[in-house]
CSV table of C-alpha atoms and ligand atoms in Angstrom, one decimal:
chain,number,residue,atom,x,y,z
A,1,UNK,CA,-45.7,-240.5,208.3
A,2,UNK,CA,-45.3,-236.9,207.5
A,3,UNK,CA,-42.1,-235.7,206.8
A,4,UNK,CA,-42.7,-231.9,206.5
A,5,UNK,CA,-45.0,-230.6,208.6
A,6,UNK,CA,-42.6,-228.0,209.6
A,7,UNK,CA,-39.8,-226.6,209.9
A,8,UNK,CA,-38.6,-228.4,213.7
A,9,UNK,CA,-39.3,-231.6,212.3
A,10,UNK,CA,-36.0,-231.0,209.4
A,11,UNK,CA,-33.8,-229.9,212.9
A,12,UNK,CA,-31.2,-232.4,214.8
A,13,UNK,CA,-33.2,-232.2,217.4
A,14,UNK,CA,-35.9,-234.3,215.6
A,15,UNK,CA,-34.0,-237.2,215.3
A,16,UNK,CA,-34.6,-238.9,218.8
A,17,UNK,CA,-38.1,-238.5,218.2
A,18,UNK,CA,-37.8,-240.2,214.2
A,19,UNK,CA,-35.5,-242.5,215.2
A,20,UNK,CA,-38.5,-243.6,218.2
A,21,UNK,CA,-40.8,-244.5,215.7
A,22,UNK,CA,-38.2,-246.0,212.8
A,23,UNK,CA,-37.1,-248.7,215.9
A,24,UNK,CA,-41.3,-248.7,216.5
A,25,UNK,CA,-41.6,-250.2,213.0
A,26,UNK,CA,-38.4,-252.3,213.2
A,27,UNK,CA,-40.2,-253.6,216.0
A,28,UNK,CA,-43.6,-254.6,214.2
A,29,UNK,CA,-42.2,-256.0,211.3
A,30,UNK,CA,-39.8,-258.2,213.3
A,31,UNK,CA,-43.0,-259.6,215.3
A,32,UNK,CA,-44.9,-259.9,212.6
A,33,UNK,CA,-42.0,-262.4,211.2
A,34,UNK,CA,-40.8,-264.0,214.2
A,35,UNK,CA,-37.2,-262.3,214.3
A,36,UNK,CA,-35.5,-260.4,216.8
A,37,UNK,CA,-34.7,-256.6,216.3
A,38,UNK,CA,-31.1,-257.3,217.8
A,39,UNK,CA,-30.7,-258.8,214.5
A,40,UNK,CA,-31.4,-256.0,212.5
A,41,UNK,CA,-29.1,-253.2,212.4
A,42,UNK,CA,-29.8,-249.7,211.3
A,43,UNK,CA,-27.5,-248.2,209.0
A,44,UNK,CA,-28.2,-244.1,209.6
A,45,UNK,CA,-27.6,-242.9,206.1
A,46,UNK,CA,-26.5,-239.1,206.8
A,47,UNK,CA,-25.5,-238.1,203.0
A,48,UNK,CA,-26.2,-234.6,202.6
A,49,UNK,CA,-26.6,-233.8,206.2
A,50,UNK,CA,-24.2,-231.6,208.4
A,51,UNK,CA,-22.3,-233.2,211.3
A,52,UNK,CA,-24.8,-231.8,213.9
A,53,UNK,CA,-27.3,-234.4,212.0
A,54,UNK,CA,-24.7,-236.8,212.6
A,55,UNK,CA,-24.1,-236.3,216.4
A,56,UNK,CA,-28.0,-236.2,217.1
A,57,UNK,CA,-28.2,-239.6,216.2
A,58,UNK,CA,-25.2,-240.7,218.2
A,59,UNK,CA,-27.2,-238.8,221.3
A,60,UNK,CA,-30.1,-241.2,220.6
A,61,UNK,CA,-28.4,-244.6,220.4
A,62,UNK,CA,-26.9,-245.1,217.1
A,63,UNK,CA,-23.4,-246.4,216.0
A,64,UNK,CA,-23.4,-246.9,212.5
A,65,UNK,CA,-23.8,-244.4,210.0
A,66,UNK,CA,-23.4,-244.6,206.0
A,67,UNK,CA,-22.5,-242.3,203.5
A,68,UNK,CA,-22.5,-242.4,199.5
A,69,UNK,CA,-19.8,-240.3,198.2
A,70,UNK,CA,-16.2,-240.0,198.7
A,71,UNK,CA,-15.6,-236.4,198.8
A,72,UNK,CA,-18.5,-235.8,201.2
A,73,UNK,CA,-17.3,-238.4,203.7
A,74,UNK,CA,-13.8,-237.4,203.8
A,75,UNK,CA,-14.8,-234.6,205.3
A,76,UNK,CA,-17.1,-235.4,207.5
A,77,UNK,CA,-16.2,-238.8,208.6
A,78,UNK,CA,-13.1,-237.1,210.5
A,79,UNK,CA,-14.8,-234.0,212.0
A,80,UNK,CA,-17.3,-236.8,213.5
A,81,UNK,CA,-14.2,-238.6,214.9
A,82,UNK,CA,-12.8,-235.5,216.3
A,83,UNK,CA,-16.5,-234.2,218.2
A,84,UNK,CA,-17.3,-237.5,219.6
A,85,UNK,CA,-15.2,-239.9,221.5
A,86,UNK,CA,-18.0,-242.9,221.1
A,87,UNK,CA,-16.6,-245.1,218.3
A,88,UNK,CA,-19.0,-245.4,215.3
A,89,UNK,CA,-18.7,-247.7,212.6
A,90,UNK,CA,-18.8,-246.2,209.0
A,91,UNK,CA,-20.7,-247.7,205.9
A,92,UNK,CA,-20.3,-246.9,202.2
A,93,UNK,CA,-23.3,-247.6,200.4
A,94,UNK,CA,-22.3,-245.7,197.1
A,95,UNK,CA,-20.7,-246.3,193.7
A,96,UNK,CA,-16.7,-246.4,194.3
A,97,UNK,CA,-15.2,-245.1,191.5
A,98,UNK,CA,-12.1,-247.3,191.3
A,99,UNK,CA,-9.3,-244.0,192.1
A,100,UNK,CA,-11.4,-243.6,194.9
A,101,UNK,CA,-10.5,-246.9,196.1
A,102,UNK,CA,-7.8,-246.0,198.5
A,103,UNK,CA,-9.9,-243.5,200.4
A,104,UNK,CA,-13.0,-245.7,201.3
A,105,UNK,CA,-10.5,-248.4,202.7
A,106,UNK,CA,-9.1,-245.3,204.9
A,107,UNK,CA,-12.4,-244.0,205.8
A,108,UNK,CA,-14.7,-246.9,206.6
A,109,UNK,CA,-15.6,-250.4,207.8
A,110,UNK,CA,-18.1,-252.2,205.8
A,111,UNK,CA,-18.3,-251.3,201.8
A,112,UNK,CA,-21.8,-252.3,201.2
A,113,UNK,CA,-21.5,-251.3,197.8
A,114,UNK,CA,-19.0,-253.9,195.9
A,115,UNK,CA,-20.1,-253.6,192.6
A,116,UNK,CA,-18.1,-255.3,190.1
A,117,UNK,CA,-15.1,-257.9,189.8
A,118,UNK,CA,-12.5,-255.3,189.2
A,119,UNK,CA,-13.3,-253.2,192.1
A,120,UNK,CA,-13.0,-256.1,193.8
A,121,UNK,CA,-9.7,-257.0,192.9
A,122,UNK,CA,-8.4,-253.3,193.2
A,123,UNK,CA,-9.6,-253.4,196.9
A,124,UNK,CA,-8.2,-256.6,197.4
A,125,UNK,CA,-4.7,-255.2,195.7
A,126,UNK,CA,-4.6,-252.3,198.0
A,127,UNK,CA,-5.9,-253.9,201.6
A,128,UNK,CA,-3.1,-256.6,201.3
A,129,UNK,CA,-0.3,-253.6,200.6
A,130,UNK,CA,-1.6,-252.5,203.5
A,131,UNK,CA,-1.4,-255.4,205.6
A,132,UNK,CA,-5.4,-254.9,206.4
A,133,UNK,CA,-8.6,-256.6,205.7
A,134,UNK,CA,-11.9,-254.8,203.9
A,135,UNK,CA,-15.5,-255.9,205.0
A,136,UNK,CA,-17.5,-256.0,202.1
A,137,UNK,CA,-21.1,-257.1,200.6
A,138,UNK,CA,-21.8,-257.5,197.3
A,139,UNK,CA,-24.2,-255.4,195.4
A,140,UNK,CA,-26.4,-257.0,193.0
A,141,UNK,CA,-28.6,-256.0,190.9
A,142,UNK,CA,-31.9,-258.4,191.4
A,143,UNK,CA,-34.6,-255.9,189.7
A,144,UNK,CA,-32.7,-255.7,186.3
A,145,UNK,CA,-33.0,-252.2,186.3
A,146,UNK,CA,-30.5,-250.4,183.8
A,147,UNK,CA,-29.6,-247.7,186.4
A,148,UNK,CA,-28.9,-249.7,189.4
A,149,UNK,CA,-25.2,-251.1,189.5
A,150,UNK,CA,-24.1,-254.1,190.9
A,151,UNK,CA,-23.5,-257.8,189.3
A,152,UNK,CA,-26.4,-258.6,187.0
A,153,UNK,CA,-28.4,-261.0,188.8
A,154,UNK,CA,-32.0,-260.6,187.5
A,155,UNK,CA,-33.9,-264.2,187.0
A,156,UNK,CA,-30.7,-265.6,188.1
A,157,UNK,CA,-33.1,-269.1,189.3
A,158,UNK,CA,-34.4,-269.1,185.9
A,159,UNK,CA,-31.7,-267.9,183.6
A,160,UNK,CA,-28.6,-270.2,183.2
A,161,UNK,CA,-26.7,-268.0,181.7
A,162,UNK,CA,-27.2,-265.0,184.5
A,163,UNK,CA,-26.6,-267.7,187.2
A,164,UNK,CA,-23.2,-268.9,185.6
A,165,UNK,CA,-22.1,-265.5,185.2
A,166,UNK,CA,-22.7,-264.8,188.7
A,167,UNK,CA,-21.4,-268.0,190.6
A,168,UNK,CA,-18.4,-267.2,188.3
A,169,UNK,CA,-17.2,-263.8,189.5
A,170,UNK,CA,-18.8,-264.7,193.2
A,171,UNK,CA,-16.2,-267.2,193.1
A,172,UNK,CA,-13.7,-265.2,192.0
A,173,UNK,CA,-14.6,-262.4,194.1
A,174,UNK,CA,-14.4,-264.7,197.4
A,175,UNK,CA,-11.1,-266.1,196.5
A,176,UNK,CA,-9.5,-262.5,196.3
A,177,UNK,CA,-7.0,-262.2,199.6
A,178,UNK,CA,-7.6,-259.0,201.9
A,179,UNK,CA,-11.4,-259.4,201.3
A,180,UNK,CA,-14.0,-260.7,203.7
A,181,UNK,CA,-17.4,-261.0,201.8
A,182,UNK,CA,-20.0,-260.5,204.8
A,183,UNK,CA,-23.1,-261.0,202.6
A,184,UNK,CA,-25.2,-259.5,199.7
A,185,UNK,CA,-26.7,-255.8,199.1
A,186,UNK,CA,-29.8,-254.9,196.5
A,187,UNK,CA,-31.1,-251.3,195.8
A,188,UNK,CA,-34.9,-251.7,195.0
A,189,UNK,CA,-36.5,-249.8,192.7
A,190,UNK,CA,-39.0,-246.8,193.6
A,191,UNK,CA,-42.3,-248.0,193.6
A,192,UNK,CA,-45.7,-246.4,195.2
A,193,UNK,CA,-46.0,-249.5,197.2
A,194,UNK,CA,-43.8,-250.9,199.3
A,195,UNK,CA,-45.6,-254.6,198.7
A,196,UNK,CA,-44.0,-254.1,195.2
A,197,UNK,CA,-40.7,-254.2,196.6
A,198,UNK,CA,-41.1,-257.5,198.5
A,199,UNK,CA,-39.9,-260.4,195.3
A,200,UNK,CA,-37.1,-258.7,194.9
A,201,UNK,CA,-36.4,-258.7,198.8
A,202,UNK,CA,-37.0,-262.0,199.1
A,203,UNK,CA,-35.0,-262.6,196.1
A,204,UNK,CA,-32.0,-261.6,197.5
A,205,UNK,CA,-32.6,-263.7,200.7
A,206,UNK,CA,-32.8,-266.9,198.1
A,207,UNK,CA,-30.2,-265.9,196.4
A,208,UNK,CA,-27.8,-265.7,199.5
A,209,UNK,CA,-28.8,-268.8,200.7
A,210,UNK,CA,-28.3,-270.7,197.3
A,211,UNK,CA,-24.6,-269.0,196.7
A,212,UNK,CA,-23.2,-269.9,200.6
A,213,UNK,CA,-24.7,-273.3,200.0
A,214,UNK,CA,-23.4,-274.2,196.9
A,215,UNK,CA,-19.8,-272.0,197.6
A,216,UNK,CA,-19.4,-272.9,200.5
A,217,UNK,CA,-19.8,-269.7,202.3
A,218,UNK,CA,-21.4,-268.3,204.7
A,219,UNK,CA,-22.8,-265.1,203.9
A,220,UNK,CA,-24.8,-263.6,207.3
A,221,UNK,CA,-25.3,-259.9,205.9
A,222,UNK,CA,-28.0,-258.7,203.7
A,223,UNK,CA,-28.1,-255.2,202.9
A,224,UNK,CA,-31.7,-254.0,202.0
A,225,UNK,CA,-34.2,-251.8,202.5
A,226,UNK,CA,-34.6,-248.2,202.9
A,227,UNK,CA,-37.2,-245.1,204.4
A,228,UNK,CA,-39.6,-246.1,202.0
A,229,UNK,CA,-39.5,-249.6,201.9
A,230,UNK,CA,-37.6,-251.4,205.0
A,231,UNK,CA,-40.9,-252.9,207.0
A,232,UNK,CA,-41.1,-254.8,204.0
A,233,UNK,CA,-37.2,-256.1,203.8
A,234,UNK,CA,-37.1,-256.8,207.0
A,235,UNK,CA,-39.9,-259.5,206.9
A,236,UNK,CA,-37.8,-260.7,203.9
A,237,UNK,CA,-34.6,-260.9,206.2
A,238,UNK,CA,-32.8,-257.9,206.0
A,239,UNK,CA,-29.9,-257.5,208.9
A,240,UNK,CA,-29.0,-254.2,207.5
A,241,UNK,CA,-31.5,-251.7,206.7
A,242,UNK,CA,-30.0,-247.9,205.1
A,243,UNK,CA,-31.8,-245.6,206.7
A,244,UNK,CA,-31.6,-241.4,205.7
A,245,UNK,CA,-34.9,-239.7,205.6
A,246,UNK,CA,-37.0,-241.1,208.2
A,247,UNK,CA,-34.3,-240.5,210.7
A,248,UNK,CA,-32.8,-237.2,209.1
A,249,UNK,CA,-35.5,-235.6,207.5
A,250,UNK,CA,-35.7,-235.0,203.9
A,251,UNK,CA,-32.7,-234.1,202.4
A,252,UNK,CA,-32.0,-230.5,200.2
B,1,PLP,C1,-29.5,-242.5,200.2
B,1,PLP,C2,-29.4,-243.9,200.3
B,1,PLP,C3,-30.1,-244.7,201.3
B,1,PLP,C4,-31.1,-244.1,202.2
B,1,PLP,O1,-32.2,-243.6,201.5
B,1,PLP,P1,-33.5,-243.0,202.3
B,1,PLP,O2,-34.5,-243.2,201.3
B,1,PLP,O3,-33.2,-241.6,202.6
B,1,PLP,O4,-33.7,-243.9,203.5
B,1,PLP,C5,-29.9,-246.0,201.3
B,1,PLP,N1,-29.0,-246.7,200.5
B,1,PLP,C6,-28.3,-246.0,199.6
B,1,PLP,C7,-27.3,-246.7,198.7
B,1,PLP,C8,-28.4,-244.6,199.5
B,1,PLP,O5,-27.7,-243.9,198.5
Protein backbone atom coordinates (compact mmCIF):
# COMPACT_ATOMS: atom_id res chain seq x y z
CA UNK A 1 0.00 0.00 0.00
CA UNK A 2 1.20 3.46 -0.63
CA UNK A 3 1.01 5.79 1.95
CA UNK A 4 2.14 9.00 0.22
CA UNK A 5 1.15 9.34 -3.03
CA UNK A 6 -0.15 12.75 -2.21
CA UNK A 7 -1.18 15.09 -0.48
CA UNK A 8 -5.43 13.94 -0.19
CA UNK A 9 -4.35 10.71 0.82
CA UNK A 10 -2.72 12.52 4.53
CA UNK A 11 -6.52 14.40 4.72
CA UNK A 12 -9.56 13.14 7.17
CA UNK A 13 -11.29 12.62 4.42
CA UNK A 14 -8.99 9.60 3.52
CA UNK A 15 -9.86 7.69 6.20
CA UNK A 16 -13.19 5.97 5.06
CA UNK A 17 -11.32 4.95 2.11
CA UNK A 18 -8.03 3.42 4.47
CA UNK A 19 -10.08 2.22 6.89
CA UNK A 20 -12.00 0.09 3.54
CA UNK A 21 -9.14 -1.66 2.84
CA UNK A 22 -7.51 -2.10 6.64
CA UNK A 23 -11.23 -4.16 7.43
CA UNK A 24 -10.41 -5.75 3.62
CA UNK A 25 -7.24 -7.29 5.16
CA UNK A 26 -8.85 -7.98 8.55
CA UNK A 27 -11.10 -9.87 6.45
CA UNK A 28 -8.39 -12.07 4.57
CA UNK A 29 -6.42 -12.86 7.34
CA UNK A 30 -9.45 -13.97 9.46
CA UNK A 31 -10.51 -16.46 6.45
CA UNK A 32 -7.31 -17.52 5.86
CA UNK A 33 -7.44 -18.76 9.79
CA UNK A 34 -10.87 -19.70 10.29
CA UNK A 35 -11.91 -16.75 12.71
CA UNK A 36 -14.54 -14.23 12.55
CA UNK A 37 -13.70 -10.42 12.08
CA UNK A 38 -16.42 -9.64 14.90
CA UNK A 39 -13.77 -11.01 16.97
CA UNK A 40 -11.15 -8.70 16.15
CA UNK A 41 -11.43 -5.25 17.22
CA UNK A 42 -9.53 -2.29 15.72
CA UNK A 43 -8.01 -0.09 18.02
CA UNK A 44 -7.63 3.46 15.74
CA UNK A 45 -4.34 4.71 17.16
CA UNK A 46 -4.77 8.69 16.56
CA UNK A 47 -1.40 9.90 18.44
CA UNK A 48 -0.27 12.80 16.79
CA UNK A 49 -3.37 13.51 14.77
CA UNK A 50 -5.82 16.46 15.30
CA UNK A 51 -9.37 15.83 16.35
CA UNK A 52 -10.71 16.14 12.80
CA UNK A 53 -8.60 12.78 12.20
CA UNK A 54 -10.36 11.60 15.07
CA UNK A 55 -14.05 12.39 14.02
CA UNK A 56 -13.40 11.02 10.40
CA UNK A 57 -13.01 7.78 11.77
CA UNK A 58 -16.10 7.89 13.99
CA UNK A 59 -17.93 9.00 10.47
CA UNK A 60 -16.72 5.59 9.03
CA UNK A 61 -17.67 3.14 11.78
CA UNK A 62 -15.18 3.22 14.50
CA UNK A 63 -15.56 3.31 18.38
CA UNK A 64 -12.36 2.82 19.84
CA UNK A 65 -9.54 4.84 19.53
CA UNK A 66 -6.00 4.78 21.42
CA UNK A 67 -3.62 7.22 22.34
CA UNK A 68 0.10 7.02 23.81
CA UNK A 69 0.73 9.96 25.95
CA UNK A 70 -0.92 11.62 28.72
CA UNK A 71 -0.61 15.14 27.91
CA UNK A 72 -1.76 14.72 24.34
CA UNK A 73 -4.90 12.77 25.34
CA UNK A 74 -5.96 15.06 27.98
CA UNK A 75 -6.56 17.31 25.57
CA UNK A 76 -7.97 15.75 23.08
CA UNK A 77 -9.88 12.94 24.59
CA UNK A 78 -12.36 15.77 25.98
CA UNK A 79 -12.69 17.94 22.84
CA UNK A 80 -13.69 14.52 21.17
CA UNK A 81 -16.37 14.02 23.86
CA UNK A 82 -17.60 17.42 23.47
CA UNK A 83 -17.95 17.32 19.13
CA UNK A 84 -19.50 13.99 19.13
CA UNK A 85 -22.35 12.61 21.09
CA UNK A 86 -21.57 8.72 19.87
CA UNK A 87 -19.73 7.23 22.84
CA UNK A 88 -16.26 5.90 22.06
CA UNK A 89 -14.16 3.84 24.15
CA UNK A 90 -10.53 5.14 24.79
CA UNK A 91 -7.31 2.95 24.92
CA UNK A 92 -3.89 3.81 26.34
CA UNK A 93 -1.32 1.92 24.63
CA UNK A 94 1.77 4.02 26.06
CA UNK A 95 4.24 3.97 28.93
CA UNK A 96 2.36 5.46 32.14
CA UNK A 97 4.62 7.18 34.06
CA UNK A 98 3.44 6.34 37.52
CA UNK A 99 2.26 10.46 38.47
CA UNK A 100 0.43 10.12 35.46
CA UNK A 101 -1.51 7.39 37.02
CA UNK A 102 -4.45 9.36 38.11
CA UNK A 103 -5.11 10.83 34.71
CA UNK A 104 -5.34 7.70 32.49
CA UNK A 105 -7.83 6.12 35.06
CA UNK A 106 -9.87 9.64 34.37
CA UNK A 107 -9.43 9.55 30.69
CA UNK A 108 -9.84 6.05 29.53
CA UNK A 109 -11.21 2.44 29.49
CA UNK A 110 -8.84 -0.17 28.73
CA UNK A 111 -4.86 0.48 29.78
CA UNK A 112 -3.27 -1.86 27.29
CA UNK A 113 -0.09 -0.84 28.53
CA UNK A 114 0.42 -2.30 32.20
CA UNK A 115 3.85 -2.54 32.37
CA UNK A 116 5.28 -3.36 35.72
CA UNK A 117 4.09 -4.65 39.33
CA UNK A 118 4.20 -1.25 40.85
CA UNK A 119 2.16 0.45 38.35
CA UNK A 120 -0.05 -2.11 38.93
CA UNK A 121 -0.45 -1.63 42.48
CA UNK A 122 -0.54 2.32 42.18
CA UNK A 123 -3.63 1.80 39.76
CA UNK A 124 -5.10 -0.58 41.92
CA UNK A 125 -4.44 2.00 45.07
CA UNK A 126 -6.13 4.81 43.22
CA UNK A 127 -9.24 2.89 41.34
CA UNK A 128 -10.43 1.50 44.82
CA UNK A 129 -10.18 5.32 46.50
CA UNK A 130 -12.26 5.91 43.83
CA UNK A 131 -14.74 3.33 44.29
CA UNK A 132 -14.08 2.22 40.39
CA UNK A 133 -12.61 -0.55 38.51
CA UNK A 134 -9.57 -0.26 35.66
CA UNK A 135 -9.51 -2.59 32.61
CA UNK A 136 -6.17 -3.50 31.99
CA UNK A 137 -3.84 -5.97 29.84
CA UNK A 138 -0.51 -6.66 30.60
CA UNK A 139 2.36 -5.72 28.45
CA UNK A 140 5.11 -8.13 28.09
CA UNK A 141 7.97 -8.07 26.57
CA UNK A 142 8.19 -11.57 24.47
CA UNK A 143 11.05 -10.35 21.91
CA UNK A 144 13.64 -9.54 24.67
CA UNK A 145 14.32 -6.40 23.20
CA UNK A 146 16.06 -3.80 25.66
CA UNK A 147 13.78 -0.95 24.51
CA UNK A 148 10.39 -2.39 24.69
CA UNK A 149 8.86 -2.29 28.30
CA UNK A 150 6.67 -4.57 29.83
CA UNK A 151 7.37 -7.78 32.16
CA UNK A 152 10.34 -9.66 30.86
CA UNK A 153 8.95 -12.63 29.29
CA UNK A 154 11.47 -13.75 26.57
CA UNK A 155 12.03 -17.76 26.41
CA UNK A 156 9.64 -17.79 29.15
CA UNK A 157 8.80 -21.89 27.99
CA UNK A 158 12.38 -22.54 28.14
CA UNK A 159 13.78 -20.40 30.83
CA UNK A 160 12.77 -21.36 34.54
CA UNK A 161 13.87 -18.61 35.95
CA UNK A 162 11.94 -15.97 33.41
CA UNK A 163 8.75 -18.21 33.83
CA UNK A 164 8.88 -18.03 37.76
CA UNK A 165 9.52 -14.42 37.64
CA UNK A 166 6.55 -13.92 35.59
CA UNK A 167 3.88 -16.35 37.09
CA UNK A 168 5.07 -14.48 40.29
CA UNK A 169 4.14 -10.87 39.62
CA UNK A 170 1.02 -12.28 37.27
CA UNK A 171 -0.08 -13.54 40.36
CA UNK A 172 0.42 -10.73 42.26
CA UNK A 173 -0.78 -8.47 39.73
CA UNK A 174 -4.31 -10.49 39.40
CA UNK A 175 -4.84 -10.51 43.13
CA UNK A 176 -4.54 -6.61 43.26
CA UNK A 177 -8.47 -5.28 44.12
CA UNK A 178 -9.83 -2.50 41.64
CA UNK A 179 -8.05 -4.30 38.73
CA UNK A 180 -9.59 -6.43 36.07
CA UNK A 181 -6.74 -8.09 33.90
CA UNK A 182 -8.60 -8.62 30.38
CA UNK A 183 -5.61 -10.27 28.69
CA UNK A 184 -1.94 -9.81 27.53
CA UNK A 185 -0.30 -6.98 25.09
CA UNK A 186 3.32 -7.38 23.13
CA UNK A 187 4.94 -4.64 20.97
CA UNK A 188 6.93 -6.53 18.13
CA UNK A 189 9.90 -5.41 16.98
CA UNK A 190 10.43 -3.57 13.42
CA UNK A 191 11.31 -6.01 11.00
CA UNK A 192 11.22 -5.73 6.93
CA UNK A 193 8.95 -8.68 7.01
CA UNK A 194 6.05 -9.10 8.66
CA UNK A 195 6.58 -13.18 8.58
CA UNK A 196 9.41 -12.21 11.12
CA UNK A 197 7.00 -10.96 13.45
CA UNK A 198 4.81 -14.11 13.57
CA UNK A 199 6.95 -16.37 16.82
CA UNK A 200 6.65 -13.73 18.81
CA UNK A 201 2.74 -13.41 17.93
CA UNK A 202 2.19 -16.73 18.48
CA UNK A 203 4.15 -16.53 21.50
CA UNK A 204 2.00 -14.44 23.25
CA UNK A 205 -1.10 -16.48 22.24
CA UNK A 206 0.88 -19.60 24.19
CA UNK A 207 1.71 -17.68 26.66
CA UNK A 208 -1.94 -16.49 27.52
CA UNK A 209 -3.19 -19.78 27.24
CA UNK A 210 -0.48 -21.33 29.68
CA UNK A 211 -0.96 -18.41 32.46
CA UNK A 212 -5.11 -18.62 32.49
CA UNK A 213 -4.59 -22.29 32.63
CA UNK A 214 -2.35 -22.70 35.23
CA UNK A 215 -3.83 -19.26 37.34
CA UNK A 216 -6.85 -19.95 36.86
CA UNK A 217 -7.85 -17.06 34.72
CA UNK A 218 -9.26 -16.36 31.98
CA UNK A 219 -7.54 -13.90 29.99
CA UNK A 220 -9.78 -13.22 26.47
CA UNK A 221 -7.74 -10.09 25.21
CA UNK A 222 -4.60 -10.06 23.25
CA UNK A 223 -3.25 -6.89 22.24
CA UNK A 224 -0.99 -7.17 19.10
CA UNK A 225 -0.31 -6.11 15.96
CA UNK A 226 0.04 -2.94 14.20
CA UNK A 227 0.09 -1.12 10.37
CA UNK A 228 2.93 -2.98 9.49
CA UNK A 229 2.37 -6.17 10.89
CA UNK A 230 -1.43 -7.05 11.98
CA UNK A 231 -2.36 -9.61 8.96
CA UNK A 232 0.19 -11.55 10.55
CA UNK A 233 -1.11 -11.21 14.43
CA UNK A 234 -4.24 -11.78 13.60
CA UNK A 235 -3.71 -15.34 12.16
CA UNK A 236 -1.85 -15.73 15.49
CA UNK A 237 -5.03 -14.59 17.46
CA UNK A 238 -4.96 -11.11 18.02
CA UNK A 239 -8.60 -9.57 19.28
CA UNK A 240 -7.07 -6.18 19.45
CA UNK A 241 -5.03 -4.90 16.68
CA UNK A 242 -3.49 -0.88 17.30
CA UNK A 243 -3.98 0.60 14.29
CA UNK A 244 -2.45 4.51 13.43
CA UNK A 245 -0.96 4.81 10.02
CA UNK A 246 -2.90 2.74 7.69
CA UNK A 247 -5.97 4.42 8.89
CA UNK A 248 -4.50 8.04 9.56
CA UNK A 249 -1.84 8.38 7.33
CA UNK A 250 1.64 8.84 8.26
CA UNK A 251 2.18 10.79 11.12
CA UNK A 252 4.57 14.27 11.21
C1 LIG B 1 1.78 4.23 17.58
C2 LIG B 1 1.40 2.95 18.20
C3 LIG B 1 0.65 2.01 17.48
C4 LIG B 1 0.20 2.21 16.06
O1 LIG B 1 1.31 2.22 15.19
P1 LIG B 1 1.13 2.24 13.60
O2 LIG B 1 2.40 1.68 13.12
O3 LIG B 1 0.90 3.67 13.24
O4 LIG B 1 -0.03 1.40 13.27
C5 LIG B 1 0.30 0.83 18.13
N1 LIG B 1 0.66 0.59 19.40
C6 LIG B 1 1.37 1.48 20.12
C7 LIG B 1 1.74 1.13 21.51
C8 LIG B 1 1.77 2.68 19.54
O5 LIG B 1 2.50 3.54 20.26
Amino acid sequence: MNDSRSSDMQSPQAVAGRLQQVQRRIDDACSRSGRSPADVAIIAITKRKSVDYVLAGVEAGLRHFGENRVEEASAKIPDVRARTPVPLTWHMVGHVQSRKAADVLGLFELVHSLDSLKLAQRFSRLAQEQGKTLDVLVQVNVSGEDTKSGLEAAHWSQRNAVRAALWQQMEQILALSGLRVRGLMTMAPIVDDMEQTRPLFAGLAALRDALAQSLGVPLPELSMGMTDDYPVAIEEGATMVRIGRAIFGERD
